[in-house]
Each structure stands twice: as structure tokens, then as C-alpha cells.
PDB file of C-alpha atoms in Angstrom:
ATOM      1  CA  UNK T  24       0.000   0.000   0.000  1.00  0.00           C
ATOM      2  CA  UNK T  25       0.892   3.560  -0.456  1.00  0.00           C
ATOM      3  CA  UNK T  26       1.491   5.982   2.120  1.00  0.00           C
ATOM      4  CA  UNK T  27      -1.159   8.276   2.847  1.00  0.00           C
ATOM      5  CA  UNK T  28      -0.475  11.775   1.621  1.00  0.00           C
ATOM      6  CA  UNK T  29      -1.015  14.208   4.580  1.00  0.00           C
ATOM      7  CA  UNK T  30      -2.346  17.416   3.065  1.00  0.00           C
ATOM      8  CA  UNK T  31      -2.909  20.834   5.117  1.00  0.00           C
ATOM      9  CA  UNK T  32      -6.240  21.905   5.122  1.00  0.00           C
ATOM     10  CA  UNK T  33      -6.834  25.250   3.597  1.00  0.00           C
ATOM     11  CA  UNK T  34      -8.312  28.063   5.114  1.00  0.00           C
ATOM     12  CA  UNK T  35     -12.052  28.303   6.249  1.00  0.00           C
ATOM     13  CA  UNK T  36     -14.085  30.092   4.149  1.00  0.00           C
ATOM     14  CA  UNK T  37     -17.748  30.571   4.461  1.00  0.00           C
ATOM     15  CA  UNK T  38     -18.649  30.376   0.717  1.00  0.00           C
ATOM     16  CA  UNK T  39     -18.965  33.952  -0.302  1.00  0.00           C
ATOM     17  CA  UNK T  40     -16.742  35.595  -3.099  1.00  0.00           C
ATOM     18  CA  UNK T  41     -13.342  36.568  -0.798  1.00  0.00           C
ATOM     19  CA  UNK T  42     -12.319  39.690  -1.668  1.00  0.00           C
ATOM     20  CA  UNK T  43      -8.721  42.150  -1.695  1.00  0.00           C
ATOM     21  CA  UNK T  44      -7.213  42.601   1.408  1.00  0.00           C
ATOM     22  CA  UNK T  45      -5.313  45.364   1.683  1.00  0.00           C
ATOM     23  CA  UNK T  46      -4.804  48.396  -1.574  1.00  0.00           C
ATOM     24  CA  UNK T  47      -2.033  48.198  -3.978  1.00  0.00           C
ATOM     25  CA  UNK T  48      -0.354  50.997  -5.339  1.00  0.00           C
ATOM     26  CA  UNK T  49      -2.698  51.224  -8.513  1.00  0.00           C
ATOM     27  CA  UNK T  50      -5.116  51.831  -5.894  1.00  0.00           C
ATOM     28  CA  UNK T  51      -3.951  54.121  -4.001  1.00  0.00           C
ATOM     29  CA  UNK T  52      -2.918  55.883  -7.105  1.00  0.00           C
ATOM     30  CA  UNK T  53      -6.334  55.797  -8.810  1.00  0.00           C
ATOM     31  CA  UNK T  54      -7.437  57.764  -4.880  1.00  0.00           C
ATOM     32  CA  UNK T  55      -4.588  60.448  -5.214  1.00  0.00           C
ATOM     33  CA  UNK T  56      -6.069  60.777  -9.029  1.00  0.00           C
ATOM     34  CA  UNK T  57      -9.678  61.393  -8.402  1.00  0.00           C
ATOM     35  CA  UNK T  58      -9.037  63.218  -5.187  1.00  0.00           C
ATOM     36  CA  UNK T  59      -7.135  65.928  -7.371  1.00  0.00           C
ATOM     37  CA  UNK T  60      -9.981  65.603 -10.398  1.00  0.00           C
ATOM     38  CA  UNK T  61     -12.050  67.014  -7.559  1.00  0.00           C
ATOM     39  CA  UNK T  62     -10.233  69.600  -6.644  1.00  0.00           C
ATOM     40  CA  UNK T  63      -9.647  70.692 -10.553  1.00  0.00           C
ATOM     41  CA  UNK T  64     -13.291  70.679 -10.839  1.00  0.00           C
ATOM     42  CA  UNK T  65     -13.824  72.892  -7.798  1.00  0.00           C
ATOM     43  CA  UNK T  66     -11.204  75.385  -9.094  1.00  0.00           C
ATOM     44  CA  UNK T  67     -14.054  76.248 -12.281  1.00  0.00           C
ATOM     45  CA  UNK T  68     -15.752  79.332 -10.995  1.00  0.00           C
ATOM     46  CA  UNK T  69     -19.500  78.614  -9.549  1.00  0.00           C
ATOM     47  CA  UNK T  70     -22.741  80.170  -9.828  1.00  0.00           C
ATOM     48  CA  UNK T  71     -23.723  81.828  -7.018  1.00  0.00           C
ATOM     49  CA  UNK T  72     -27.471  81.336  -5.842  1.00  0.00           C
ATOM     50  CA  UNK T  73     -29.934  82.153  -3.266  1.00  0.00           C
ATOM     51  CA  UNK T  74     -29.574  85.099  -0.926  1.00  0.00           C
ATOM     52  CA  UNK T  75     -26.488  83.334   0.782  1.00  0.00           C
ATOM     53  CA  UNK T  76     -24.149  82.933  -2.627  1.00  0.00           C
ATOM     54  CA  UNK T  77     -23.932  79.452  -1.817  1.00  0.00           C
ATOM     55  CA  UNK T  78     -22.423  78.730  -5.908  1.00  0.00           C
ATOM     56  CA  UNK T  79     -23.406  76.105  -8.046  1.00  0.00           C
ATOM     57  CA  UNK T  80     -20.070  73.930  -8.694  1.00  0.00           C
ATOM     58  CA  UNK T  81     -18.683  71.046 -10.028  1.00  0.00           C
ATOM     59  CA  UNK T  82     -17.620  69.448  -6.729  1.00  0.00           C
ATOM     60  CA  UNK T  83     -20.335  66.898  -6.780  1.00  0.00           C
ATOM     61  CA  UNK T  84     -19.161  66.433 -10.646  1.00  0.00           C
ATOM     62  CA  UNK T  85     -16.101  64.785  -9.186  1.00  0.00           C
ATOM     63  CA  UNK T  86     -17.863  63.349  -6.341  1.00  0.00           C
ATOM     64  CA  UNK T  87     -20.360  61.117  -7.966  1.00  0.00           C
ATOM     65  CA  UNK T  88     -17.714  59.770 -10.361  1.00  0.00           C
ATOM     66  CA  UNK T  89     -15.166  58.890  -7.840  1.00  0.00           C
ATOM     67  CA  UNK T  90     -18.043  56.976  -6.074  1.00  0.00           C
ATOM     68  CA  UNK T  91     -18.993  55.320  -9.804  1.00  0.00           C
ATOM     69  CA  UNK T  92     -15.983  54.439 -11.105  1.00  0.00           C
ATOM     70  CA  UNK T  93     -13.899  53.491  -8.079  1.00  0.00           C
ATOM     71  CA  UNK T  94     -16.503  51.634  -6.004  1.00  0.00           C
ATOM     72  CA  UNK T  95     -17.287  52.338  -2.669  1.00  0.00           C
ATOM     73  CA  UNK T  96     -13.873  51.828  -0.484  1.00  0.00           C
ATOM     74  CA  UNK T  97     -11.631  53.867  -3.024  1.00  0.00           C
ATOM     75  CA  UNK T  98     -13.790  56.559  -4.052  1.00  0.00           C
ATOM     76  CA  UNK T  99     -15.042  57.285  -0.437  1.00  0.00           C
ATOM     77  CA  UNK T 100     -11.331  57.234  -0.117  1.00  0.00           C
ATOM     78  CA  UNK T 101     -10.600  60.074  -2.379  1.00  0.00           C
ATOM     79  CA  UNK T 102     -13.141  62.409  -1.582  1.00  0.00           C
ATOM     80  CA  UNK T 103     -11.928  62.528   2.176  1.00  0.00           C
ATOM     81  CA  UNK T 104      -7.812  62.479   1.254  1.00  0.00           C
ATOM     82  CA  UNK T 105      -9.423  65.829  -0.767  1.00  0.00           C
ATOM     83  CA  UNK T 106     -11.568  66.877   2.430  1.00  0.00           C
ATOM     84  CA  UNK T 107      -8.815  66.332   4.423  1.00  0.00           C
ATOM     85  CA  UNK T 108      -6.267  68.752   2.391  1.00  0.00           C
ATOM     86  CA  UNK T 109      -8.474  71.369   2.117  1.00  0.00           C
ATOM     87  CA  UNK T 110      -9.501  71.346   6.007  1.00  0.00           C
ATOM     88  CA  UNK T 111      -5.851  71.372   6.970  1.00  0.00           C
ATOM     89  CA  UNK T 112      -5.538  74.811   4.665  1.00  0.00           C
ATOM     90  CA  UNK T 113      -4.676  74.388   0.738  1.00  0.00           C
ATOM     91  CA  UNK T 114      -6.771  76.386  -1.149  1.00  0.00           C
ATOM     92  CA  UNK T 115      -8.966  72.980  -2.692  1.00  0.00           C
ATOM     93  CA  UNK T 116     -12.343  74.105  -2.161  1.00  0.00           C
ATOM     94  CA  UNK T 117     -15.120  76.547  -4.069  1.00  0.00           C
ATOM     95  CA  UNK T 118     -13.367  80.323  -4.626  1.00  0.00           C
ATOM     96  CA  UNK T 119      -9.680  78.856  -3.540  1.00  0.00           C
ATOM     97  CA  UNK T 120     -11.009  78.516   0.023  1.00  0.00           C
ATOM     98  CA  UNK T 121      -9.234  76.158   2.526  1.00  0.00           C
ATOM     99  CA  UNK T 122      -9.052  75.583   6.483  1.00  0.00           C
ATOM    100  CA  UNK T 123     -11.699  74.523   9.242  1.00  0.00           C
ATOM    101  CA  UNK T 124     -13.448  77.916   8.899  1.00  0.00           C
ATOM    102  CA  UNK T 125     -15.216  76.757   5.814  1.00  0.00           C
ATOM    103  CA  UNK T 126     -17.404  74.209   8.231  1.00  0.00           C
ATOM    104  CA  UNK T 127     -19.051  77.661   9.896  1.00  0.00           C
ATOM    105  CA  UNK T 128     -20.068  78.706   6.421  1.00  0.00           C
ATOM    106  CA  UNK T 129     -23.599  77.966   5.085  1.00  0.00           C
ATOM    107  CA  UNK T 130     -21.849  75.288   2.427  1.00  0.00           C
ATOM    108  CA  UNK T 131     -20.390  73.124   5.001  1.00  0.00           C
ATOM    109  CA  UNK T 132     -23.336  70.738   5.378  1.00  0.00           C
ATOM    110  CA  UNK T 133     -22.540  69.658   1.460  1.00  0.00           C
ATOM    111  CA  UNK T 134     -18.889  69.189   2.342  1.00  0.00           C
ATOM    112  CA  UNK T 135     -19.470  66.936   4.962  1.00  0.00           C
ATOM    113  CA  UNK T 136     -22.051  65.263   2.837  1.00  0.00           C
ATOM    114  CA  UNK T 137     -19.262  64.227   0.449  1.00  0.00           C
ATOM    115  CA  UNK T 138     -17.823  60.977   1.482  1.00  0.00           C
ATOM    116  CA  UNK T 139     -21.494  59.411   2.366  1.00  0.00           C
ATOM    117  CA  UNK T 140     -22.387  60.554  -1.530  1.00  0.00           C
ATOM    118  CA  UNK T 141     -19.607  59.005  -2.773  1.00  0.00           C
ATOM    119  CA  UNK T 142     -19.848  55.691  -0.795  1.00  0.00           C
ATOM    120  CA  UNK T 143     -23.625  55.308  -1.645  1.00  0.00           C
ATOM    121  CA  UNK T 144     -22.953  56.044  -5.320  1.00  0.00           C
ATOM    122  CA  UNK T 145     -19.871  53.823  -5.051  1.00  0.00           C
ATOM    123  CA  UNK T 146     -22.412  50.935  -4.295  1.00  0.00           C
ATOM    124  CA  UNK T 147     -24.790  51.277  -6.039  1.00  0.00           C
ATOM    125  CA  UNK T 148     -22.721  51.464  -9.022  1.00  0.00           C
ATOM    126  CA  UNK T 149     -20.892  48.332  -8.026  1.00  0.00           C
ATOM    127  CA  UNK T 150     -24.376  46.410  -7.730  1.00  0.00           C
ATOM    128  CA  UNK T 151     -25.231  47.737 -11.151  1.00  0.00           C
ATOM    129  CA  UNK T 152     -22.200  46.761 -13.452  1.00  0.00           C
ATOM    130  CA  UNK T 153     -22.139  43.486 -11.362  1.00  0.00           C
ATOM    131  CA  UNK T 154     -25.880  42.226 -12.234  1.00  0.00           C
ATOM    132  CA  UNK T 155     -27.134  44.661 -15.458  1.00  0.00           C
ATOM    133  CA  UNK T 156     -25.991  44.068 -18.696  1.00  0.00           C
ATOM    134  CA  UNK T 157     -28.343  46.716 -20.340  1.00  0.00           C
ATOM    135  CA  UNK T 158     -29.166  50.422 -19.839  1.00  0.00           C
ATOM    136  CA  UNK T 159     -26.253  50.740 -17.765  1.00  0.00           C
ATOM    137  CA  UNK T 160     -26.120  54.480 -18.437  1.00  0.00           C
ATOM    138  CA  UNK T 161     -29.748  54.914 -16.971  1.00  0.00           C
ATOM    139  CA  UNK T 162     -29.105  52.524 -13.903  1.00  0.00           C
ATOM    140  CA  UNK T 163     -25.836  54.844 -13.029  1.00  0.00           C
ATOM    141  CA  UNK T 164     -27.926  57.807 -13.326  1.00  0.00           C
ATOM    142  CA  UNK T 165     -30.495  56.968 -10.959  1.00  0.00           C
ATOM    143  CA  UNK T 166     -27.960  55.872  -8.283  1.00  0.00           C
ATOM    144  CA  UNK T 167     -26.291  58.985  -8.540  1.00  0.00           C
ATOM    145  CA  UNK T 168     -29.266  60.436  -8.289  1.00  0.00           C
ATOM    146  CA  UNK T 169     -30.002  58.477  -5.113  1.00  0.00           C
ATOM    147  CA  UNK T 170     -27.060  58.901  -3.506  1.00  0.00           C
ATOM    148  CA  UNK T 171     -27.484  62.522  -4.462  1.00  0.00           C
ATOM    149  CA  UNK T 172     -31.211  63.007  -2.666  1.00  0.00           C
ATOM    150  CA  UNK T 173     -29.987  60.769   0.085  1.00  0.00           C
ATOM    151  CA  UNK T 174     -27.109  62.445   1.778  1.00  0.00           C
ATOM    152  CA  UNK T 175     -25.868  65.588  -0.283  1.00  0.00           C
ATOM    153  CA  UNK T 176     -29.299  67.611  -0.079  1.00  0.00           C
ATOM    154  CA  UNK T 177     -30.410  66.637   3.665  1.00  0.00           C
ATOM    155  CA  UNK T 178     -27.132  67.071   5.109  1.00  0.00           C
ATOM    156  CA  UNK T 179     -27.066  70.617   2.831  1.00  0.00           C
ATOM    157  CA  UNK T 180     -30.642  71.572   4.399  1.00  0.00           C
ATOM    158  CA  UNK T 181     -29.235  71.104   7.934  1.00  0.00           C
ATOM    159  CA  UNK T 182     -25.878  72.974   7.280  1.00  0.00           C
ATOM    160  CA  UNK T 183     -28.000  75.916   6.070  1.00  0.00           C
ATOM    161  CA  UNK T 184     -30.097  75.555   9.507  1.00  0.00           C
ATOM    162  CA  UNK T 185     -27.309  74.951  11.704  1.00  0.00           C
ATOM    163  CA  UNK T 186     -24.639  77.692  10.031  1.00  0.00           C
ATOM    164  CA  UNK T 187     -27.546  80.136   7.988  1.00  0.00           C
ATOM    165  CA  UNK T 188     -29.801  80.126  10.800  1.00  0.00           C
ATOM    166  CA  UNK T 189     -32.138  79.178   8.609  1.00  0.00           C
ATOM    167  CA  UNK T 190     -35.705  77.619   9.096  1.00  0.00           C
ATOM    168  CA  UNK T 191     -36.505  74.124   7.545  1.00  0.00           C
ATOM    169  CA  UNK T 192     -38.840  75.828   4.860  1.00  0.00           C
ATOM    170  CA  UNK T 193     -36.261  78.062   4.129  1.00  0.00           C
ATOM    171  CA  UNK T 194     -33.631  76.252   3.795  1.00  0.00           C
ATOM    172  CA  UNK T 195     -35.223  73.637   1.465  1.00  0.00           C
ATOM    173  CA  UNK T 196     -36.050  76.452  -0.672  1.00  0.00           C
ATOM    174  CA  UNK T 197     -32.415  77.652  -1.044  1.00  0.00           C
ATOM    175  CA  UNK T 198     -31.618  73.986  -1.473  1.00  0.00           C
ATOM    176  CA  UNK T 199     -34.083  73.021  -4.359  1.00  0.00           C
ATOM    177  CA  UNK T 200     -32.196  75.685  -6.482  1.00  0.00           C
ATOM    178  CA  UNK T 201     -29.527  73.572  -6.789  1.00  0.00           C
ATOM    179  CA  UNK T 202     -31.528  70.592  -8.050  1.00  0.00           C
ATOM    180  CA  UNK T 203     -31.301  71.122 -12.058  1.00  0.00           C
ATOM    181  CA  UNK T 204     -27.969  71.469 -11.740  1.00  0.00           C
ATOM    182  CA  UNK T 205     -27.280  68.074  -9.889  1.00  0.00           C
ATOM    183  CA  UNK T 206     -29.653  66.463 -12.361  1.00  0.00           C
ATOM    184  CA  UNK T 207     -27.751  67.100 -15.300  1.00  0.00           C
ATOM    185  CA  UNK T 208     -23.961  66.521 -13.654  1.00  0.00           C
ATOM    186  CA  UNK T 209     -25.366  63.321 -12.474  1.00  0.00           C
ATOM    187  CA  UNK T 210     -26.143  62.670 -16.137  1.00  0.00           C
ATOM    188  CA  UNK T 211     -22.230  63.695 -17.136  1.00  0.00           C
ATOM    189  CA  UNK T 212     -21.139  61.100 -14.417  1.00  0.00           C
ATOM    190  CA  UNK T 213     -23.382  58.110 -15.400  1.00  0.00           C
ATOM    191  CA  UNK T 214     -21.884  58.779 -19.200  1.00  0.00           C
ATOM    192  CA  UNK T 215     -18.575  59.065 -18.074  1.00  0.00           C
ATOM    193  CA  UNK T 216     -18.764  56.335 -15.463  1.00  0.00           C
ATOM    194  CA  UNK T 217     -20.553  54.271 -18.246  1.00  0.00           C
ATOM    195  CA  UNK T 218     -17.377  54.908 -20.757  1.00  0.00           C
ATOM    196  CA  UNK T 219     -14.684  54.415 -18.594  1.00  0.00           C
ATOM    197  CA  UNK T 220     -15.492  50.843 -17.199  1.00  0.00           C
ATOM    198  CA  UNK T 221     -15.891  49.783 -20.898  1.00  0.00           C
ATOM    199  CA  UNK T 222     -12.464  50.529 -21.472  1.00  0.00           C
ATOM    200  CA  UNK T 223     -11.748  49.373 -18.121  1.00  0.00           C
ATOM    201  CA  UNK T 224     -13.959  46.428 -17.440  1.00  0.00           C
ATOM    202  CA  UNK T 225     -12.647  44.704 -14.196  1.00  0.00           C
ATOM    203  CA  UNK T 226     -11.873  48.355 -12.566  1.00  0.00           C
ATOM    204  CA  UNK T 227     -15.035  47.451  -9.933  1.00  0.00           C
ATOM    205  CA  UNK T 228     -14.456  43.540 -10.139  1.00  0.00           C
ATOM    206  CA  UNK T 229     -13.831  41.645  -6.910  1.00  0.00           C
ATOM    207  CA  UNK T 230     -10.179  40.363  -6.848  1.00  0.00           C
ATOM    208  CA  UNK T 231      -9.058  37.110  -5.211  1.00  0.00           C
ATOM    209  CA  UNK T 232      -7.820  37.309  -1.882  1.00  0.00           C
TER     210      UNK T 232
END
């Protein structure tokens, strides 16, 4: 008879889909990236609008597609590396403004509402190009827009209470005027999103452990 081979048993897994454990440097790269995309896009002048000048920009531009085209983890990653350099004072934000002051102004509720944007947007999007084949473009929209309605314009409303002073009424007034303008850079990101993971079609797939 032959010996018996002894074999190690592998490691205990509980049947789902393992996934990466730690960032590589492509990674971390693709963060540093959209992070300064985001910080371009906030250097193009806004609109001011409302009594309070509160401008329209393309910060949520940037936003939305670092949620949509990096997934949750990395683009949640990039908009707070970009949070966190323009709170410690470099001149990142709307009108080259930087430093801790900006969270007493009547924009800070949609800064903070950033990295919960991006990480709802991030996965949704990542449930969408993982199960729908078809009308990808529409499916990215309406996540963006969800992610949008969910955390970017509730947590805006309450920073115009909290820093405006303003009442509930009020301050969803001053906060639909910035509606149109989300609807159509939401559009621009589910395009862009769209195009760039069918050049890059594994940038959201789950690696191997």
C-alpha cells in the first residue's frame, strides 16, 4: 500500500466571493487621481445662488464619479484624502477657500455630505455593473441620483439651519435651487462612469484574496 499523503487543510471560508485585502499601489494611485480631479473641478468658478451665494459647482461632478468608477472603499477614499487637504488649509475648495473655517459657512453641510455621496454612489454602481448588462447608463444615473437626494441635499438643508440660521422651509427652498444642476452633472457622471469601465472592465471587479 501507499502511504497516505497528509495534506494541510486550507483556510475556512464561508462560501462567499473573498475579496482584496489590503490596496495596492494602482489603488492608491487611482485615490490620489480622483481626489485631485475634484479639486480641478472645484477650481471652475460657480454660480452663485440664493440670498447666501452658496455657488453652483462642479464638486459633486467629481464626487459622484469617484463613487462610480472606483466603487465604494476607493472613491469614499478620495473624496476625504481631498476633504482632508483642504480642512488642513490648501486652497482645494469653491473660490480657492481652505481651512476649518469653511465648516461655519452655510456650504459646510454639502462638504461633509461628500464621502457618504460618494460611498452610496460607489455601491450602487458596483451592484449595477455586477448584475445589469443593459441600460447601464440609466441605472448609473439613478444611483447617482439616489445617492445625491440621500445624503448631499439633507445634510445641505441642515448645514443651512445649523450655520444660515435658517428655518426648515427656508432652507429647502435655497436647497431646491440647486436641483437642475445636480440632475444634469449626475447625467455627465453616469456617461462618463458608463465609458470608462468599458475601457476598463474589471476596474469594480472583486479580486481574489
Amino acid at each position: 500500500m501507499q502511504p497516505t499523503e497528509k495534506t494541510s487543510p486550507g483556510p475556512i471560508t464561508d462560501g462567499r466571493p473573498s475579496s482584496r485585502k489590503r490596496w495596492d499601489t494602482t489603488d492608491l494611485s487611482l485615490v490620489a487621481v480622483f481626489a485631485a480631479l475634484i479639486a480641478a473641478l472645484a477650481i471652475v468658478p460657480g454660480i452663485p445662488v440664493g440670498p447666501l451665494g452658496v455657488p453652483i459647482t462642479l464638486q459633486t461632478l467629481g464626487v459622484m464619479l469617484a463613487g462610480a468608477v472606483l466603487g465604494p472603499g476607493r472613491g469614499t477614499a478620495a473624496v476625504l484624502l481631498y476633504l482632508a487637504a483642504g480642512l488642513i488649509g490648501l486652497p482645494v475648495f469653491s473660490g480657492f477657500s481652505g481651512g476649518f473655517g469653511v465648516l461655519a459657512g452655510p456650504s459646510a453641510g454639502y462638504l461633509i455630505a461628500f464621502p457618504p455621496a460618494a460611498l452610496v454612489a460607489g455601491l450602487l454602481a458596483r451592484a449595477v455593473l455586477r448584475s445589469a448588462t443593459r441600460f447601464r447608463a440609466v441605472l448609473l444615473f439613478l444611483a447617482c441620483v439616489v445617492a445625491s437626494l440621500s445624503t448631499i441635499h439633507p445634510l445641505g438643508v441642515a448645514g443651512l439651519m445649523v450655520n444660515a440660521e435658517l428655518s426648515l422651509r427656508d432652507a429647502v427652498l435655497v436647497d431646491a435651487a440647486y436641483l437642475p444642476g445636480d440632475v444634469v452633472k449626475n447625467v455627465l457622471a453616469a456617461l462618463l462612469a458608463v465609458s470608462v469601465h468599458r475601457a476598463f472592465p474589471r476596474l469594480l471587479a472583486r479580486p481574489r484574496a
